Coordinates of C-alpha atoms in Angstrom, one line a residue:
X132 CA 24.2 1.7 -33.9
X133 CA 23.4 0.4 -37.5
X134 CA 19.6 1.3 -38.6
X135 CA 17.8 -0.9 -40.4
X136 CA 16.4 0.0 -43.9
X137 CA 14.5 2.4 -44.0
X138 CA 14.4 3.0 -40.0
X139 CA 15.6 5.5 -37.2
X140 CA 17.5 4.4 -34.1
X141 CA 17.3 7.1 -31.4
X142 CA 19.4 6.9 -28.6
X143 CA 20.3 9.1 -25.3
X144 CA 22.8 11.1 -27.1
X145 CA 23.8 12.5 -30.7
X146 CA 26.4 9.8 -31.7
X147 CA 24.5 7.2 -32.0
X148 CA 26.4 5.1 -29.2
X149 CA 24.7 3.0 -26.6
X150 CA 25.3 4.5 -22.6
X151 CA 25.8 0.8 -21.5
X152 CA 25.5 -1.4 -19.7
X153 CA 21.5 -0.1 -19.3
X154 CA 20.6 2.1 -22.2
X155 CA 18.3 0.3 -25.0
X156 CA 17.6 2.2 -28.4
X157 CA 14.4 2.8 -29.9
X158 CA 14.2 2.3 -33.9
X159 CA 11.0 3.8 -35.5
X160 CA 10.4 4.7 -39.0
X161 CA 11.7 7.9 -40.6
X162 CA 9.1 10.2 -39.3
X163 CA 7.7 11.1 -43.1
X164 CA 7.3 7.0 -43.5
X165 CA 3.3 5.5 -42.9
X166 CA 4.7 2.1 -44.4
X167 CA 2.0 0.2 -41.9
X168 CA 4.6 -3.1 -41.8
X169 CA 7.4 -1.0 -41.2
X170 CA 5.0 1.0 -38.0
X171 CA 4.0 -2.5 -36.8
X172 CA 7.4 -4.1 -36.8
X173 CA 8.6 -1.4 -34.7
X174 CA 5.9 -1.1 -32.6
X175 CA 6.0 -4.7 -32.0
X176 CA 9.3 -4.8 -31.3
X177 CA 8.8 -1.9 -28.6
X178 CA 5.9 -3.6 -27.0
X179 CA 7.8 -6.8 -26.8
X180 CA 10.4 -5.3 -25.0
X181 CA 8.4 -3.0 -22.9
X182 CA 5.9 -6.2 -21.3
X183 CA 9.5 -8.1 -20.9
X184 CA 10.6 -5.7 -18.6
X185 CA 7.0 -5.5 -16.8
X186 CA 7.8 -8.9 -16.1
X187 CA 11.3 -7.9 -14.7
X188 CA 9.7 -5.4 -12.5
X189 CA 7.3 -7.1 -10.8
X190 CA 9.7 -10.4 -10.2
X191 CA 12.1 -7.8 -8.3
X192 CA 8.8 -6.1 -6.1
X193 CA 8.1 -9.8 -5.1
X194 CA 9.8 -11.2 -2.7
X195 CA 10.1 -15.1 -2.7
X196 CA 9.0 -15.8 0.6
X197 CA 5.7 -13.2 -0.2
X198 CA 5.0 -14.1 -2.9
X199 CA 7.1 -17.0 -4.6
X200 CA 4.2 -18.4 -7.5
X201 CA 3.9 -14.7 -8.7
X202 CA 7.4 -14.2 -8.7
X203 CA 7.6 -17.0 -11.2
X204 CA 4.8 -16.3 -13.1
X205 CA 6.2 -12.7 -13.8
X206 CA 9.6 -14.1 -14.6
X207 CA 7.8 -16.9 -16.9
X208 CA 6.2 -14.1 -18.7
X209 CA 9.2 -11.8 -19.1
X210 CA 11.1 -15.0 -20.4
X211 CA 8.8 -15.6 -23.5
X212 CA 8.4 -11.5 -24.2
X213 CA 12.8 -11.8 -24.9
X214 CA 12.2 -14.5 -27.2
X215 CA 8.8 -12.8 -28.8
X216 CA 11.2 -9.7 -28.9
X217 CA 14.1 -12.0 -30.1
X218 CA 12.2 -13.3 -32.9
X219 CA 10.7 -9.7 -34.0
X220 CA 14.0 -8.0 -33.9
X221 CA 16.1 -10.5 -36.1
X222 CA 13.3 -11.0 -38.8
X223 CA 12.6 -6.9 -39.7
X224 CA 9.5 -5.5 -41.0
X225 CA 6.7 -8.7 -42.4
X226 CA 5.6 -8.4 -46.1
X227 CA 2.6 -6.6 -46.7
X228 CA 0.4 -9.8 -47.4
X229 CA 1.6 -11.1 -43.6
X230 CA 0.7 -8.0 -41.7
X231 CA -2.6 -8.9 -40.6
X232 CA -1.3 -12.6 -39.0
X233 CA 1.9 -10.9 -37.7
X234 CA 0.0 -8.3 -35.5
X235 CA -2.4 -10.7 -34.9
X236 CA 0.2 -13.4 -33.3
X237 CA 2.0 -10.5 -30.9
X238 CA -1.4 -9.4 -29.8
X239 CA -2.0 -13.2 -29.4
X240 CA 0.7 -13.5 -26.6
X241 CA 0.1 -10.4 -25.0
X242 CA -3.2 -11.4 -23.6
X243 CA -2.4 -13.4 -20.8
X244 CA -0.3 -11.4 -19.4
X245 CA -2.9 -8.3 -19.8
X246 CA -5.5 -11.1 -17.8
X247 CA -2.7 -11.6 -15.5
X248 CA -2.1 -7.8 -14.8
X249 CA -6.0 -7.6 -14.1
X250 CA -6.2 -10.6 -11.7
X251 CA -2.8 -9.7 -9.6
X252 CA -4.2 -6.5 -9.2
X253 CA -7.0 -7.0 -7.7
X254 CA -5.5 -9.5 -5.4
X255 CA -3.0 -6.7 -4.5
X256 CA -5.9 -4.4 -3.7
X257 CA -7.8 -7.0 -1.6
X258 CA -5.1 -8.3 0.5
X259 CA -4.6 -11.7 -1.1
X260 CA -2.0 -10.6 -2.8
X261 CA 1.4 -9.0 -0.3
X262 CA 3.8 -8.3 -3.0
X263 CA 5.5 -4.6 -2.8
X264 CA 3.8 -3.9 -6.4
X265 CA 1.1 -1.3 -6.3
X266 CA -2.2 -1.8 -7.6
X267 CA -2.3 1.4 -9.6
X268 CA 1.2 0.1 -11.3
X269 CA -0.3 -3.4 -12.4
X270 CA -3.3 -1.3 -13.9
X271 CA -0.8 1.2 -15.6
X272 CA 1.3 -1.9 -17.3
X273 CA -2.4 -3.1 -18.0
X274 CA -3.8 -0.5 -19.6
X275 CA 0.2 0.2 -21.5
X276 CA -0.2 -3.2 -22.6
X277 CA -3.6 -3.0 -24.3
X278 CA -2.8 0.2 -25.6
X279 CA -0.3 -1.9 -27.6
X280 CA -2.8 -4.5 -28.8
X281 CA -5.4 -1.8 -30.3
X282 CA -2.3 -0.1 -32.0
X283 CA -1.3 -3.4 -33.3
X284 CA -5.1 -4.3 -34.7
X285 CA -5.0 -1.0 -36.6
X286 CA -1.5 -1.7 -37.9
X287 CA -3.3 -5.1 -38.8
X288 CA -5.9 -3.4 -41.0
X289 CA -3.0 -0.8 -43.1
X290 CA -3.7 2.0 -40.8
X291 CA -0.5 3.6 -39.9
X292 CA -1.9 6.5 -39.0
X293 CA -1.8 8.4 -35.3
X294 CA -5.6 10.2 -33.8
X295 CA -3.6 13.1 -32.0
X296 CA -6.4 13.0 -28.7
X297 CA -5.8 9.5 -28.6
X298 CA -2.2 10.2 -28.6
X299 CA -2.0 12.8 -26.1
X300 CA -5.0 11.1 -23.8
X301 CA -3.1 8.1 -23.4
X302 CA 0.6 9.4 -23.2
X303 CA -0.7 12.6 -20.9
X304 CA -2.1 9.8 -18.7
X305 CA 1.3 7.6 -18.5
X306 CA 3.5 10.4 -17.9
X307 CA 1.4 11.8 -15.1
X308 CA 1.3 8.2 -13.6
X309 CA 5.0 8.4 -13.8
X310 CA 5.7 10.9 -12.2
X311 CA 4.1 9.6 -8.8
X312 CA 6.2 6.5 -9.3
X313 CA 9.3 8.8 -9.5
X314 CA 8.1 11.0 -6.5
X315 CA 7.4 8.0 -4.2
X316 CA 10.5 5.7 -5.4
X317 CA 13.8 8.7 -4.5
X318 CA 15.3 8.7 -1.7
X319 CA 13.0 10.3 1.4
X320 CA 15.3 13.3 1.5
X321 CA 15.7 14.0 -2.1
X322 CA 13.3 16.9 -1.3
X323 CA 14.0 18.9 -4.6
X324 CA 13.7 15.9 -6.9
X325 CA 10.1 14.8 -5.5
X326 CA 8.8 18.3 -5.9
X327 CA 10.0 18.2 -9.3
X328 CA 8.6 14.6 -10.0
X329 CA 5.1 16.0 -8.4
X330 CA 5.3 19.1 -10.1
X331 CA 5.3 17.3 -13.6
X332 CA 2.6 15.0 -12.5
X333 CA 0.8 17.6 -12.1
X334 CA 1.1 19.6 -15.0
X335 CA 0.0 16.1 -16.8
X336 CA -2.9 16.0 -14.8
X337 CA -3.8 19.9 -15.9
X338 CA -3.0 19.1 -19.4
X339 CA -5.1 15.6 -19.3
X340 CA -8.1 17.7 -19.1
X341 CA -7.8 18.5 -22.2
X342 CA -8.0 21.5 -25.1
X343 CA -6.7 25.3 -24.4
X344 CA -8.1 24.8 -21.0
X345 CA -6.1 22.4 -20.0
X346 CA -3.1 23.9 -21.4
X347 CA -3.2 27.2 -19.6
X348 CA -4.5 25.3 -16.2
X349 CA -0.9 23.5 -16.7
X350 CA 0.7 26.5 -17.4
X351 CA -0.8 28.6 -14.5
X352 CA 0.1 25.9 -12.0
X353 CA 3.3 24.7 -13.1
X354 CA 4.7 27.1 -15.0
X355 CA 8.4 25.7 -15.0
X356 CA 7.2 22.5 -16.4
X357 CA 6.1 23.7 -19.4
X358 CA 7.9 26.2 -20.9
X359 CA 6.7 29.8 -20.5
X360 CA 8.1 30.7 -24.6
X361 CA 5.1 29.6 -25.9
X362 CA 3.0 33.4 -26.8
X363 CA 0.1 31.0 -28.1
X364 CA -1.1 28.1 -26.5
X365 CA -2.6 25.5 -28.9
X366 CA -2.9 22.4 -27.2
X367 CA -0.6 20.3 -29.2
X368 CA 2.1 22.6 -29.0
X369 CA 1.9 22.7 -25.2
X370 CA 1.3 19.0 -24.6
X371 CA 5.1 18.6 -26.8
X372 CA 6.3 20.9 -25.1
X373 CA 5.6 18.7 -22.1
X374 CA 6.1 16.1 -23.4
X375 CA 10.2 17.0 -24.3
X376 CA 10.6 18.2 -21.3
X377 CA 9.6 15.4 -19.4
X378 CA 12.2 13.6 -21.8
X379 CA 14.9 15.2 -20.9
X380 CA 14.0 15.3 -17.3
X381 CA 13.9 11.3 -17.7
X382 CA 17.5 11.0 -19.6
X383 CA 19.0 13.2 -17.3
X384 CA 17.3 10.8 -14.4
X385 CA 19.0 7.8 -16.3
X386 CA 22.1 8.8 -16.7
X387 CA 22.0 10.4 -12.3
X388 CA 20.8 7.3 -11.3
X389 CA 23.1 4.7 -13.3
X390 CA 25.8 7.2 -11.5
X391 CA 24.4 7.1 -7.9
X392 CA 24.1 10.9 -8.4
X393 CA 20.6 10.4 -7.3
X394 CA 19.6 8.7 -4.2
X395 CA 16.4 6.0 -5.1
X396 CA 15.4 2.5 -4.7
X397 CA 15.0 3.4 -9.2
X398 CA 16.2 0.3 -10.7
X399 CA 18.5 1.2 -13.6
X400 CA 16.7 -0.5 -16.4
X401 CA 13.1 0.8 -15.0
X402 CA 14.3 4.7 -15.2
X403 CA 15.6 3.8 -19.2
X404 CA 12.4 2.0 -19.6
X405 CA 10.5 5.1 -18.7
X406 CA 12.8 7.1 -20.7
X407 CA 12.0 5.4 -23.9
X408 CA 8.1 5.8 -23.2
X409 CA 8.8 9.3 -23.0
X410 CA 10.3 8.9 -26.2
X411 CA 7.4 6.8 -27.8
X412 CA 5.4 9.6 -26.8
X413 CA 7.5 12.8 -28.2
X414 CA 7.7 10.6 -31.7
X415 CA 3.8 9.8 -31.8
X416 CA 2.9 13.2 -30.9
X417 CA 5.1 14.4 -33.6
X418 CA 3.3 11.8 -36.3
X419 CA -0.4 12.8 -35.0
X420 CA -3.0 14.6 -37.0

């Protein structure tokens, strides 16, 4: 793939090429670049695509005679998250002078659907709502998708910039999250692949607690999760660490599951879509100060 000025396009492998028909790139600026309009063009563009497949997601977790109105709603949503991402993708980076009223309008039409994440999960947790979706997932894609509007209002006010606790308290929180999902979506006898999937969760969990600490406590209890080459243990270099790992565990999950190499009911597109989350998060951690 072609980058766009002044951007990087990061895909599964070194060539550059797409793994179709599921694989999406990620484009992000040149990791020396703090051009804020360049930062929230790209992380527009991400979020735009990341809530349209949310909407994806919880269409195929509801079935029609369950739930039909939610089904549609989801669907409804994802349709008009393309089109934002349609309209963010063809137009590139906004001048300077239109940063402010171009994160402004994406943060504008992710609202609802942040409402609508909050209100169809409590229904799910109070019975009202009988769709196969779990609460804890609509609160994840919640609290994803406000993550991307207080990104977006910095990027609004010039500030490119990445707080490295931020960073590595909200990422250490998705990818444990994730790892449940992967643990209770395989295939009941893929034994080995849920102990690994619990096993990074937990190491997550150890490392969300924060500092040295929280390092080691990762390290002591999962010890093949994070590698065992680091003679130090700073905490950014251990939550990386984790973080890259878990990113090539998630390719290497994409590319087993497009191939039926791995038994799941993992749809294709969700196990890319947690693959480029896991790249968001290796980039960001990268960037942080």
């Amino acid at each position: 793939m072609d980058s766009p000025s002044g951007m990087r396009v990061y895909t599964r492998g070194e060539t550059g090429e797409l793994e179709k028909p599921f694989e999406k790139a990620v484009i992000l600026p040149q990791q020396s670049d703090e051009d804020p309009a360049k930062h929230a063009w790209a992380d527009a563009r991400f979020a735009a695509d990341i809530m349209a497949e949310h909407g994806v997601f919880f269409a195929l977790l509801m079935p029609p005679e369950a739930a039909p109105e939610e089904r549609s709603q989801a669907l409804r949503f994802s349709e008009g998250f393309v089109a934002l991402y349609e309209r963010i993708d063809s137009s590139g980076p906004p001048e300077r002078t239109d940063l402010k009223s171009f994160t402004r309008q994406v943060i504008e039409e992710m609202k609802p659907f942040i409402e609508w994440k909050a209100t169809q999960g409590d229904a799910q947790r109070s019975g009202n709502l009988r769709s196969l979706v779990w609460p804890l997932f609509f609160d994840h894609t919640r609290h994803e998708a406000e993550r991307h509007t207080r990104r977006l209002e910095q990027l609004g006010q010039g500030d490119s910039g990445f707080d490295k606790k931020e960073v590595m308290g909200f990422w250490n929180n998705i990818m444990e999250e994730h790892g449940r999902f992967v643990a209770h979506l395989l295939d009941p006898d893929e034994f080995e692949l849920i102990d690994e999937a619990t096993k990074a969760s937990n190491a997550f969990r150890n490392l969300g607690t924060g500092g040295v600490g929280g390092a080691l406590s990762a390290l002591a209890a999962e010890p093949g999760t994070v590698t065992k080459a680091l003679t130090e243990f700073p905490e950014t270099s251990a939550v990386l660490s984790a973080a890259e790992l878990i990113l090539d565990f998630k390719t290497k999950a994409a590319r087993d599951i497009e191939a039926a190499r791995i038994k799941s009911i993992i749809d294709p597109r969700l196990a890319d879509h947690v693959r480029r989350e896991a790249l968001k998060f290796v980039d960001e951690l990268r960037r942080a100060v």
